[in-house]
Amino acid sequence: MQSDRKTRILIIDDDVGFRDLLRIHLAAAGYQVRVAEDGVTGGRALLEQTPDLVVSDLNMPFLDGFELLRLLHGDEETASIPVILLSGRSDGDTMAKAVELGAADYLTKPVTRDQLLESIEACLSRTKGRTNPPDYGSTPIV
């Protein structure tokens, strides 16, 4: 029997406006969404309820996206959770570090709704054996 549980996504971003916009778009796409304003709060949220995927900003106070990746991949209970990093930085060194630390994807801001949803579906497909990502229609900017 297949579960009707919605896919859980944790958004971690210190920009409240961007975080809320992501939450609205992902909830509208059918995901169960939790939000956190920094890496420390995001870590607490991870302990309370394990998400299926994390979307995290790279540059945040207290605990940045790279440090979050190190912590998640250093714990066998969270090591398999895919993490998509979002950042305004598009330099090769930053992207290479994200890949080296095990980011499932790296998206450069500004990112469109479709880019984000396609990245999420691709990451979930790799971890859950899903196929045929849904068609999301138009492309509003996130």
PDB file of C-alpha atoms in Angstrom:
ATOM      1  CA  MET A   1       0.000   0.000   0.000  1.00  0.00           C
ATOM      2  CA  GLN A   2       1.362   3.398  -0.964  1.00  0.00           C
ATOM      3  CA  SER A   3       1.559   6.179   1.633  1.00  0.00           C
ATOM      4  CA  ASP A   4      -0.406   9.400   1.150  1.00  0.00           C
ATOM      5  CA  ARG A   5       2.093  11.342   3.263  1.00  0.00           C
ATOM      6  CA  LYS A   6       3.199  14.573   1.640  1.00  0.00           C
ATOM      7  CA  THR A   7       6.886  15.055   0.954  1.00  0.00           C
ATOM      8  CA  ARG A   8       8.397  17.147   3.751  1.00  0.00           C
ATOM      9  CA  ILE A   9      10.711  20.008   2.815  1.00  0.00           C
ATOM     10  CA  LEU A  10      12.612  22.209   5.251  1.00  0.00           C
ATOM     11  CA  ILE A  11      13.519  25.695   4.007  1.00  0.00           C
ATOM     12  CA  ILE A  12      16.375  27.437   5.815  1.00  0.00           C
ATOM     13  CA  ASP A  13      16.965  31.072   4.835  1.00  0.00           C
ATOM     14  CA  ASP A  14      17.620  34.220   6.858  1.00  0.00           C
ATOM     15  CA  ASP A  15      15.763  36.436   4.341  1.00  0.00           C
ATOM     16  CA  VAL A  16      12.173  36.341   5.626  1.00  0.00           C
ATOM     17  CA  GLY A  17      10.644  37.573   2.353  1.00  0.00           C
ATOM     18  CA  PHE A  18      12.478  35.027   0.206  1.00  0.00           C
ATOM     19  CA  ARG A  19      11.812  32.254   2.742  1.00  0.00           C
ATOM     20  CA  ASP A  20       8.077  33.019   2.735  1.00  0.00           C
ATOM     21  CA  LEU A  21       7.977  33.128  -1.061  1.00  0.00           C
ATOM     22  CA  LEU A  22       9.631  29.712  -1.225  1.00  0.00           C
ATOM     23  CA  ARG A  23       7.189  28.379   1.376  1.00  0.00           C
ATOM     24  CA  ILE A  24       4.185  29.630  -0.607  1.00  0.00           C
ATOM     25  CA  HIS A  25       5.423  28.145  -3.913  1.00  0.00           C
ATOM     26  CA  LEU A  26       6.352  24.782  -2.402  1.00  0.00           C
ATOM     27  CA  ALA A  27       3.117  24.470  -0.429  1.00  0.00           C
ATOM     28  CA  ALA A  28       1.159  25.307  -3.602  1.00  0.00           C
ATOM     29  CA  ALA A  29       3.079  22.520  -5.369  1.00  0.00           C
ATOM     30  CA  GLY A  30       1.804  20.040  -2.771  1.00  0.00           C
ATOM     31  CA  TYR A  31       4.738  19.777  -0.379  1.00  0.00           C
ATOM     32  CA  GLN A  32       4.549  19.894   3.419  1.00  0.00           C
ATOM     33  CA  VAL A  33       6.839  22.822   4.248  1.00  0.00           C
ATOM     34  CA  ARG A  34       8.614  23.929   7.421  1.00  0.00           C
ATOM     35  CA  VAL A  35      10.786  27.023   7.618  1.00  0.00           C
ATOM     36  CA  ALA A  36      13.741  28.128   9.722  1.00  0.00           C
ATOM     37  CA  GLU A  37      15.537  31.464   9.785  1.00  0.00           C
ATOM     38  CA  ASP A  38      19.102  30.175  10.198  1.00  0.00           C
ATOM     39  CA  GLY A  39      21.190  27.022  10.324  1.00  0.00           C
ATOM     40  CA  VAL A  40      20.871  26.592  14.086  1.00  0.00           C
ATOM     41  CA  THR A  41      17.074  26.828  14.019  1.00  0.00           C
ATOM     42  CA  GLY A  42      17.090  24.583  10.963  1.00  0.00           C
ATOM     43  CA  GLY A  43      19.130  21.996  12.849  1.00  0.00           C
ATOM     44  CA  ARG A  44      16.560  22.009  15.651  1.00  0.00           C
ATOM     45  CA  ALA A  45      13.747  21.599  13.128  1.00  0.00           C
ATOM     46  CA  LEU A  46      15.604  18.628  11.614  1.00  0.00           C
ATOM     47  CA  LEU A  47      15.747  16.957  15.016  1.00  0.00           C
ATOM     48  CA  GLU A  48      12.028  17.525  15.638  1.00  0.00           C
ATOM     49  CA  GLN A  49      10.902  16.075  12.301  1.00  0.00           C
ATOM     50  CA  THR A  50      13.190  14.654   9.647  1.00  0.00           C
ATOM     51  CA  PRO A  51      12.476  16.225   6.269  1.00  0.00           C
ATOM     52  CA  ASP A  52      12.701  14.436   2.933  1.00  0.00           C
ATOM     53  CA  LEU A  53      14.741  17.342   1.518  1.00  0.00           C
ATOM     54  CA  VAL A  54      16.331  20.593   2.702  1.00  0.00           C
ATOM     55  CA  VAL A  55      16.500  23.831   0.713  1.00  0.00           C
ATOM     56  CA  SER A  56      19.060  26.079   2.383  1.00  0.00           C
ATOM     57  CA  ASP A  57      20.606  29.460   1.795  1.00  0.00           C
ATOM     58  CA  LEU A  58      24.394  29.388   1.754  1.00  0.00           C
ATOM     59  CA  ASN A  59      25.187  32.629   3.574  1.00  0.00           C
ATOM     60  CA  MET A  60      23.438  32.773   6.949  1.00  0.00           C
ATOM     61  CA  PRO A  61      24.356  33.868  10.447  1.00  0.00           C
ATOM     62  CA  PHE A  62      25.476  31.374  13.123  1.00  0.00           C
ATOM     63  CA  LEU A  63      25.694  28.330  10.843  1.00  0.00           C
ATOM     64  CA  ASP A  64      26.074  28.695   7.074  1.00  0.00           C
ATOM     65  CA  GLY A  65      24.977  26.239   4.404  1.00  0.00           C
ATOM     66  CA  PHE A  66      28.408  24.612   4.173  1.00  0.00           C
ATOM     67  CA  GLU A  67      28.562  24.004   7.916  1.00  0.00           C
ATOM     68  CA  LEU A  68      25.020  22.621   7.798  1.00  0.00           C
ATOM     69  CA  LEU A  69      26.049  20.182   5.041  1.00  0.00           C
ATOM     70  CA  ARG A  70      29.056  19.024   7.071  1.00  0.00           C
ATOM     71  CA  LEU A  71      26.874  18.379  10.119  1.00  0.00           C
ATOM     72  CA  LEU A  72      24.148  16.567   8.187  1.00  0.00           C
ATOM     73  CA  HIS A  73      26.578  14.340   6.310  1.00  0.00           C
ATOM     74  CA  GLY A  74      28.527  13.635   9.480  1.00  0.00           C
ATOM     75  CA  ASP A  75      25.499  11.968  11.114  1.00  0.00           C
ATOM     76  CA  GLU A  76      24.271   8.651   9.723  1.00  0.00           C
ATOM     77  CA  GLU A  77      20.629   9.527  10.519  1.00  0.00           C
ATOM     78  CA  THR A  78      20.710  12.695   8.378  1.00  0.00           C
ATOM     79  CA  ALA A  79      23.451  11.880   5.860  1.00  0.00           C
ATOM     80  CA  SER A  80      21.000  10.718   3.196  1.00  0.00           C
ATOM     81  CA  ILE A  81      18.806  13.847   3.281  1.00  0.00           C
ATOM     82  CA  PRO A  82      19.358  15.754   0.018  1.00  0.00           C
ATOM     83  CA  VAL A  83      20.272  19.420   0.464  1.00  0.00           C
ATOM     84  CA  ILE A  84      19.802  22.032  -2.241  1.00  0.00           C
ATOM     85  CA  LEU A  85      21.926  25.124  -1.620  1.00  0.00           C
ATOM     86  CA  LEU A  86      20.771  28.543  -2.819  1.00  0.00           C
ATOM     87  CA  SER A  87      23.139  31.479  -3.107  1.00  0.00           C
ATOM     88  CA  GLY A  88      23.820  34.700  -4.937  1.00  0.00           C
ATOM     89  CA  ARG A  89      27.389  33.467  -5.401  1.00  0.00           C
ATOM     90  CA  SER A  90      28.071  31.916  -8.780  1.00  0.00           C
ATOM     91  CA  ASP A  91      31.856  31.508  -8.647  1.00  0.00           C
ATOM     92  CA  GLY A  92      33.365  28.140  -9.468  1.00  0.00           C
ATOM     93  CA  ASP A  93      35.117  27.717  -6.107  1.00  0.00           C
ATOM     94  CA  THR A  94      31.863  28.058  -4.174  1.00  0.00           C
ATOM     95  CA  MET A  95      30.037  25.642  -6.463  1.00  0.00           C
ATOM     96  CA  ALA A  96      32.914  23.153  -6.301  1.00  0.00           C
ATOM     97  CA  LYS A  97      32.900  23.303  -2.494  1.00  0.00           C
ATOM     98  CA  ALA A  98      29.139  22.633  -2.474  1.00  0.00           C
ATOM     99  CA  VAL A  99      29.630  19.543  -4.638  1.00  0.00           C
ATOM    100  CA  GLU A 100      32.604  18.398  -2.544  1.00  0.00           C
ATOM    101  CA  LEU A 101      30.520  18.644   0.637  1.00  0.00           C
ATOM    102  CA  GLY A 102      27.687  16.639  -0.902  1.00  0.00           C
ATOM    103  CA  ALA A 103      25.059  19.198  -1.895  1.00  0.00           C
ATOM    104  CA  ALA A 104      22.374  17.539  -4.013  1.00  0.00           C
ATOM    105  CA  ASP A 105      22.165  20.704  -6.128  1.00  0.00           C
ATOM    106  CA  TYR A 106      23.359  24.303  -6.152  1.00  0.00           C
ATOM    107  CA  LEU A 107      21.097  27.032  -7.513  1.00  0.00           C
ATOM    108  CA  THR A 108      22.154  30.624  -8.046  1.00  0.00           C
ATOM    109  CA  LYS A 109      19.736  33.356  -6.975  1.00  0.00           C
ATOM    110  CA  PRO A 110      17.602  34.691  -8.466  1.00  0.00           C
ATOM    111  CA  VAL A 111      15.968  31.352  -9.138  1.00  0.00           C
ATOM    112  CA  THR A 112      12.672  30.744 -10.906  1.00  0.00           C
ATOM    113  CA  ARG A 113       9.875  28.699  -9.410  1.00  0.00           C
ATOM    114  CA  ASP A 114      10.297  26.128 -12.189  1.00  0.00           C
ATOM    115  CA  GLN A 115      14.056  25.833 -11.623  1.00  0.00           C
ATOM    116  CA  LEU A 116      13.503  25.199  -7.927  1.00  0.00           C
ATOM    117  CA  LEU A 117      10.693  22.686  -8.447  1.00  0.00           C
ATOM    118  CA  GLU A 118      12.652  20.822 -11.132  1.00  0.00           C
ATOM    119  CA  SER A 119      15.684  20.643  -8.840  1.00  0.00           C
ATOM    120  CA  ILE A 120      13.559  19.353  -5.959  1.00  0.00           C
ATOM    121  CA  GLU A 121      11.933  16.676  -8.110  1.00  0.00           C
ATOM    122  CA  ALA A 122      15.300  15.593  -9.540  1.00  0.00           C
ATOM    123  CA  CYS A 123      16.805  15.298  -6.057  1.00  0.00           C
ATOM    124  CA  LEU A 124      13.800  13.387  -4.734  1.00  0.00           C
ATOM    125  CA  SER A 125      13.834  11.096  -7.776  1.00  0.00           C
ATOM    126  CA  ARG A 126      17.433  10.152  -7.051  1.00  0.00           C
ATOM    127  CA  THR A 127      16.637   9.328  -3.423  1.00  0.00           C
ATOM    128  CA  LYS A 128      13.197   7.738  -3.785  1.00  0.00           C
ATOM    129  CA  GLY A 129      13.269   6.197  -7.232  1.00  0.00           C
ATOM    130  CA  ARG A 130      10.612   8.564  -8.579  1.00  0.00           C
ATOM    131  CA  THR A 131      10.127   9.164 -12.285  1.00  0.00           C
ATOM    132  CA  ASN A 132       8.394  11.703 -14.514  1.00  0.00           C
ATOM    133  CA  PRO A 133       8.576  15.042 -12.679  1.00  0.00           C
ATOM    134  CA  PRO A 134       5.300  16.983 -12.884  1.00  0.00           C
ATOM    135  CA  ASP A 135       4.704  19.864 -15.288  1.00  0.00           C
ATOM    136  CA  TYR A 136       4.355  23.080 -13.276  1.00  0.00           C
ATOM    137  CA  GLY A 137       3.142  25.337 -16.079  1.00  0.00           C
ATOM    138  CA  SER A 138       4.156  29.010 -16.070  1.00  0.00           C
ATOM    139  CA  THR A 139       7.397  30.383 -14.701  1.00  0.00           C
ATOM    140  CA  PRO A 140       6.965  33.132 -12.081  1.00  0.00           C
ATOM    141  CA  ILE A 141      10.209  34.391 -10.584  1.00  0.00           C
ATOM    142  CA  VAL A 142      10.958  33.285  -7.022  1.00  0.00           C
TER     143      VAL A 142
END
